[in-house]
PDB file of C-alpha atoms in Angstrom:
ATOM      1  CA  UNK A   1       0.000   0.000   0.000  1.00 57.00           C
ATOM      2  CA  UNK A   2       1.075   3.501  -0.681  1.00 67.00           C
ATOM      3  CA  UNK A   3       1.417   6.658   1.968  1.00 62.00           C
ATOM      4  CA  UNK A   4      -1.550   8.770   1.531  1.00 59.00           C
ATOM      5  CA  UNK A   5       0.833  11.343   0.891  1.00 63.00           C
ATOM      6  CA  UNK A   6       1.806   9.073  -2.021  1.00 74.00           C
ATOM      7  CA  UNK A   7      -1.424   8.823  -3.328  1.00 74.00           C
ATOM      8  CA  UNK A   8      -0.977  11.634  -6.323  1.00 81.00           C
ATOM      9  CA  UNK A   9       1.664  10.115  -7.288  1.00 86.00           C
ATOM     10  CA  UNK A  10       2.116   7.717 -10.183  1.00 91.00           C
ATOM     11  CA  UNK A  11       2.709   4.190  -8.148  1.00 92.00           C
ATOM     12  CA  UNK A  12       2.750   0.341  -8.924  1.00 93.00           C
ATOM     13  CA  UNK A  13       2.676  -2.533  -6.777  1.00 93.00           C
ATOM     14  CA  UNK A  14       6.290  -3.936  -5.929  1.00 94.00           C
ATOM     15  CA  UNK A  15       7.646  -7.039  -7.818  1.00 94.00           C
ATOM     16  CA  UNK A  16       8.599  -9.908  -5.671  1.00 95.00           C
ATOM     17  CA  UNK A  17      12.709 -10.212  -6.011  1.00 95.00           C
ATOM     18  CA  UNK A  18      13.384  -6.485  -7.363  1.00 96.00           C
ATOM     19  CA  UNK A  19      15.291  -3.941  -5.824  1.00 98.00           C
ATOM     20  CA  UNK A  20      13.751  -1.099  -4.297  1.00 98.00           C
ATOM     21  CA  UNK A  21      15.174   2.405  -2.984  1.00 98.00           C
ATOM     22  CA  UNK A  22      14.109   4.756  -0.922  1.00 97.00           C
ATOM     23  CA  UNK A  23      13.310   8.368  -2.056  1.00 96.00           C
ATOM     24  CA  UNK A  24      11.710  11.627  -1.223  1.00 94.00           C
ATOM     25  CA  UNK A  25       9.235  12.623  -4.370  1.00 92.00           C
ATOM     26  CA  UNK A  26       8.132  16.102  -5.442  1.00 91.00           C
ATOM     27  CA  UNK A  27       5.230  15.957  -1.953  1.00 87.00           C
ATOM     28  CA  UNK A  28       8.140  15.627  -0.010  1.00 88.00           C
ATOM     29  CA  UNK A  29       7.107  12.182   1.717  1.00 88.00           C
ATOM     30  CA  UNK A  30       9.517   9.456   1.732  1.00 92.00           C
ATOM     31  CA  UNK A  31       8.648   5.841   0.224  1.00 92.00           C
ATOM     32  CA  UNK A  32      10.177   3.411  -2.686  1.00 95.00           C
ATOM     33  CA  UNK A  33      11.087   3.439  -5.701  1.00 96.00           C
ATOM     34  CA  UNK A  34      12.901   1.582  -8.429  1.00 97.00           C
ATOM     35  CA  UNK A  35      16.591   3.058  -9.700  1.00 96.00           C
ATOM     36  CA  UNK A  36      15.108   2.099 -13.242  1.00 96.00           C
ATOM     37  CA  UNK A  37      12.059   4.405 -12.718  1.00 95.00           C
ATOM     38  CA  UNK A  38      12.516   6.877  -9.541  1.00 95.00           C
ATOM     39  CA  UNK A  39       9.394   9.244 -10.593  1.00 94.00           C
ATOM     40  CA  UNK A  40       7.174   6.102  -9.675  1.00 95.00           C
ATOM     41  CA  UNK A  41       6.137   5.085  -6.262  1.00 94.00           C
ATOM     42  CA  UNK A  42       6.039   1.592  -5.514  1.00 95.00           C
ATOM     43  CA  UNK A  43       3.667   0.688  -3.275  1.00 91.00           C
ATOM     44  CA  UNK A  44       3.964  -2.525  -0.074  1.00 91.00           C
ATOM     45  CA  UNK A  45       1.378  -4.810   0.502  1.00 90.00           C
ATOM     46  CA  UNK A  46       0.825  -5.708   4.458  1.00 88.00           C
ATOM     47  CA  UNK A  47       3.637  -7.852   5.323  1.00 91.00           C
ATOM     48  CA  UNK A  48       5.465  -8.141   2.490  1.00 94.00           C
ATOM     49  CA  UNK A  49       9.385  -9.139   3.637  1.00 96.00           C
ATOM     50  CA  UNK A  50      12.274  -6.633   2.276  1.00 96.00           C
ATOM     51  CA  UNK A  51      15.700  -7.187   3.288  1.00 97.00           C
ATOM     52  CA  UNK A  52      17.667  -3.510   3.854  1.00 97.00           C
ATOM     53  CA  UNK A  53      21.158  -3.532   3.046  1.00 97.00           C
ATOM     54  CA  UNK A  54      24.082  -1.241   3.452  1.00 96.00           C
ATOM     55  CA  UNK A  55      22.055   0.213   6.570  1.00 96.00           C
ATOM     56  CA  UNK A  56      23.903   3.563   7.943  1.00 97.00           C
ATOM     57  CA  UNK A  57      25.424   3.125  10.871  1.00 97.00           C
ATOM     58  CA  UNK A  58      24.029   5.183  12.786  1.00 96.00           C
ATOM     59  CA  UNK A  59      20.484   3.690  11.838  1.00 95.00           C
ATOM     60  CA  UNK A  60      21.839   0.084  12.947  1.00 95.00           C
ATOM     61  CA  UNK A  61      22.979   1.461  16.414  1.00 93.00           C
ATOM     62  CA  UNK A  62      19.415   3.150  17.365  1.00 93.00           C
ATOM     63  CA  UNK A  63      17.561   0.229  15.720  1.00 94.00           C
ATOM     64  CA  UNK A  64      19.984  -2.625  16.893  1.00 92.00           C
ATOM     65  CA  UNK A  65      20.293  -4.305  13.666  1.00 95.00           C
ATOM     66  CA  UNK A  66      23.158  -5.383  11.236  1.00 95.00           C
ATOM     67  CA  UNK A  67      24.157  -3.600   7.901  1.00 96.00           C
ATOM     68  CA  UNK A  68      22.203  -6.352   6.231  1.00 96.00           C
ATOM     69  CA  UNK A  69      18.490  -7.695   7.618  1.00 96.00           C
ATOM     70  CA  UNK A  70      15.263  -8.434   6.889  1.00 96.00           C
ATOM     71  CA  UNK A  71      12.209  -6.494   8.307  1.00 96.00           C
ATOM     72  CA  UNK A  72       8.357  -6.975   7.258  1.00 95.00           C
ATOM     73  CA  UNK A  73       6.261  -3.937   5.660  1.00 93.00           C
ATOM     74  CA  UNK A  74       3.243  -3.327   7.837  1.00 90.00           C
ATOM     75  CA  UNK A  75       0.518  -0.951   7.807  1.00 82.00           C
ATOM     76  CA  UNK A  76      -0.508  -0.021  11.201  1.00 75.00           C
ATOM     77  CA  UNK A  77      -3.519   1.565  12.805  1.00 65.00           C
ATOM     78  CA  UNK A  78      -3.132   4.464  14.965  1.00 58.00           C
ATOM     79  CA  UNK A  79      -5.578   6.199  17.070  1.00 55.00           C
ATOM     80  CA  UNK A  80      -6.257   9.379  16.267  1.00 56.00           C
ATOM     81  CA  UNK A  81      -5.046  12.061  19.366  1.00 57.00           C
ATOM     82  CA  UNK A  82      -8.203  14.776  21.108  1.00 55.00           C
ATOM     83  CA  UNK A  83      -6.901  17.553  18.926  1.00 55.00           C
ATOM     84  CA  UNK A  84      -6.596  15.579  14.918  1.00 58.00           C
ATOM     85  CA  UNK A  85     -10.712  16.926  15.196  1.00 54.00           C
ATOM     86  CA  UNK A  86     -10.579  17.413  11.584  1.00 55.00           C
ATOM     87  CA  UNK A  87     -10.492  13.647  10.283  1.00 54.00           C
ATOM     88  CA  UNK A  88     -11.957  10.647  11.497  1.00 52.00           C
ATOM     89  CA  UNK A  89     -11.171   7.467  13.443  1.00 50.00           C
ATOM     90  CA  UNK A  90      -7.922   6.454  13.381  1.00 46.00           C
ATOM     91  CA  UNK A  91      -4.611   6.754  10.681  1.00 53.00           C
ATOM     92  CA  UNK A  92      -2.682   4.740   9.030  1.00 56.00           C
ATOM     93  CA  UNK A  93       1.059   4.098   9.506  1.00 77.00           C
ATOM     94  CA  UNK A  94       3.574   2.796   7.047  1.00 87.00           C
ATOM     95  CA  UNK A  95       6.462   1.291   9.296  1.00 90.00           C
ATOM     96  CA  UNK A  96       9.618  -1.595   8.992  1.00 94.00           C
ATOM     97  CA  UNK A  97       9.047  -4.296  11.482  1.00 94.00           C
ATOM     98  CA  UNK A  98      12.051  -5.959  12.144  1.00 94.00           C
ATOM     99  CA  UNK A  99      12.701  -9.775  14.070  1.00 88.00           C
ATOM    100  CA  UNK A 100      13.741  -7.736  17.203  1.00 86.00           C
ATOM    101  CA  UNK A 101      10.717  -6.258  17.433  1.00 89.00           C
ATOM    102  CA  UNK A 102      11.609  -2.640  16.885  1.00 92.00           C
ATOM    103  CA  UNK A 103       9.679  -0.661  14.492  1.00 92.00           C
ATOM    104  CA  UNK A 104      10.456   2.598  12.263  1.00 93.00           C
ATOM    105  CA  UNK A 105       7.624   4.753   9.847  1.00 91.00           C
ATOM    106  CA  UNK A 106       9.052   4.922   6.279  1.00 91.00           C
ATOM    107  CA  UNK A 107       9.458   8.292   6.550  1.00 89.00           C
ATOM    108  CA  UNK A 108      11.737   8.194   8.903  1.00 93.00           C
ATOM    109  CA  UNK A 109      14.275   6.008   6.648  1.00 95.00           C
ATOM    110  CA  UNK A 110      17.218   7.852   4.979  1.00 96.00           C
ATOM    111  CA  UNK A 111      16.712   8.141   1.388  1.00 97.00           C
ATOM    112  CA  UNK A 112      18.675   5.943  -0.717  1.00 97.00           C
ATOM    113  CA  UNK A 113      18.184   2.935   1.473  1.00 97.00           C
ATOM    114  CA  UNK A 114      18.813  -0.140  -0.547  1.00 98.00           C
ATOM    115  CA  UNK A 115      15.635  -3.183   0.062  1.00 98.00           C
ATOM    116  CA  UNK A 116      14.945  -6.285  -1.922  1.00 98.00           C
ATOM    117  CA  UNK A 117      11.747  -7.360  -1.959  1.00 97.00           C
ATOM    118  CA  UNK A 118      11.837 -11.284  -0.730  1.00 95.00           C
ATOM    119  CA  UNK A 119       9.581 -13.781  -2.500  1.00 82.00           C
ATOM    120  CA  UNK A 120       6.340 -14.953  -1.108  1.00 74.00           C
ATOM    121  CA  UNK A 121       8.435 -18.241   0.109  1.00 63.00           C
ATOM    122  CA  UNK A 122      11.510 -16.839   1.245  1.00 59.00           C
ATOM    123  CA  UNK A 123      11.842 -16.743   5.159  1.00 53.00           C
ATOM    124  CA  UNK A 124      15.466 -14.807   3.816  1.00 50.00           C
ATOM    125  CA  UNK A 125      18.113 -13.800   1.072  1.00 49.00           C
ATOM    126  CA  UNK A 126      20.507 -13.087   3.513  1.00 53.00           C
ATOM    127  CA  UNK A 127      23.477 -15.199   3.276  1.00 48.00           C
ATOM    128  CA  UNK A 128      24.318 -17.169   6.442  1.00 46.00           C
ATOM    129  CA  UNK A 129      26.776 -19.606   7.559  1.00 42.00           C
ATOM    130  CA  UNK A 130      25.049 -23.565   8.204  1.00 40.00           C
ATOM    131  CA  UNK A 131      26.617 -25.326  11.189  1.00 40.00           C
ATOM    132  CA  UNK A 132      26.590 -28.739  11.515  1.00 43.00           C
ATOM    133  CA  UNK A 133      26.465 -30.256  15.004  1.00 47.00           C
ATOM    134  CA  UNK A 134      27.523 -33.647  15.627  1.00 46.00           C
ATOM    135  CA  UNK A 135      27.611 -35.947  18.759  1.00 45.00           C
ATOM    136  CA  UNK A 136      30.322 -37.159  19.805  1.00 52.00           C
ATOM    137  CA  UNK A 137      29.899 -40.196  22.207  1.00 51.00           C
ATOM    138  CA  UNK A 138      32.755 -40.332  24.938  1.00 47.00           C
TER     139      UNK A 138
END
């Protein structure tokens, strides 16, 4: 799904196993695009898995995550505060869960963050090292 803010813009719905970027369009709100095609938003569907890579530093240190990892796209309800008088119910939030637990809105991402959109089946395209444990009777 696309930020409301994204709405007026032209958008598509991401491709499983392409590489995104973020980057601020003309509204000034933050979300993805393609390098091939930057003017056009792509838009997340609810849980859809992206793995970041070449995270900042100092993003990794306030999120405690790795240069590398894999975080779910969710769109989140929030209630509306007293004082938002002028619209209704509640809003919606477009935010990076990651396995930790921690949570950031896209628009607070720095723009030119690198994510690859996983496949449906993937649990993740990061590359890790398989140990083998074997027992060892005494």
């Amino acid at each position: 799904m696309c930020n409301y803010s994204l709405e007026c813009l032209e958008s598509r719905d991401a491709v499983p196993g392409e590489r995104l970027v973020t980057r601020r369009f003309y509204t000034g709100s933050l979300g993805f695009a393609s390098p091939q095609d930057p003017t056009v938003a792509v838009c997340l569907k609810d849980r859809v898995r992206l793995v970041l890579r070449e995270v900042p530093k100092d993003l990794q240190s306030r999120l405690k995550i790795r240069a590398e990892t894999v975080a779910s796209f969710r769109l989140l309800q929030r209630q509306r505060r007293w004082w938002d008088f002028w619209s209704l119910g509640s809003s919606e939030q477009d935010t990076l869960l990651f396995d930790s637990g921690t949570t950031i809105l896209i628009s607070r991402l720095p723009e030119g963050l690198i994510a690859d959109v996983l496949l449906p089946d993937s649990q993740t395209a990061l590359t890790e090292k398989t140990t083998t444990r074997v027992h060892v009777d005494r």
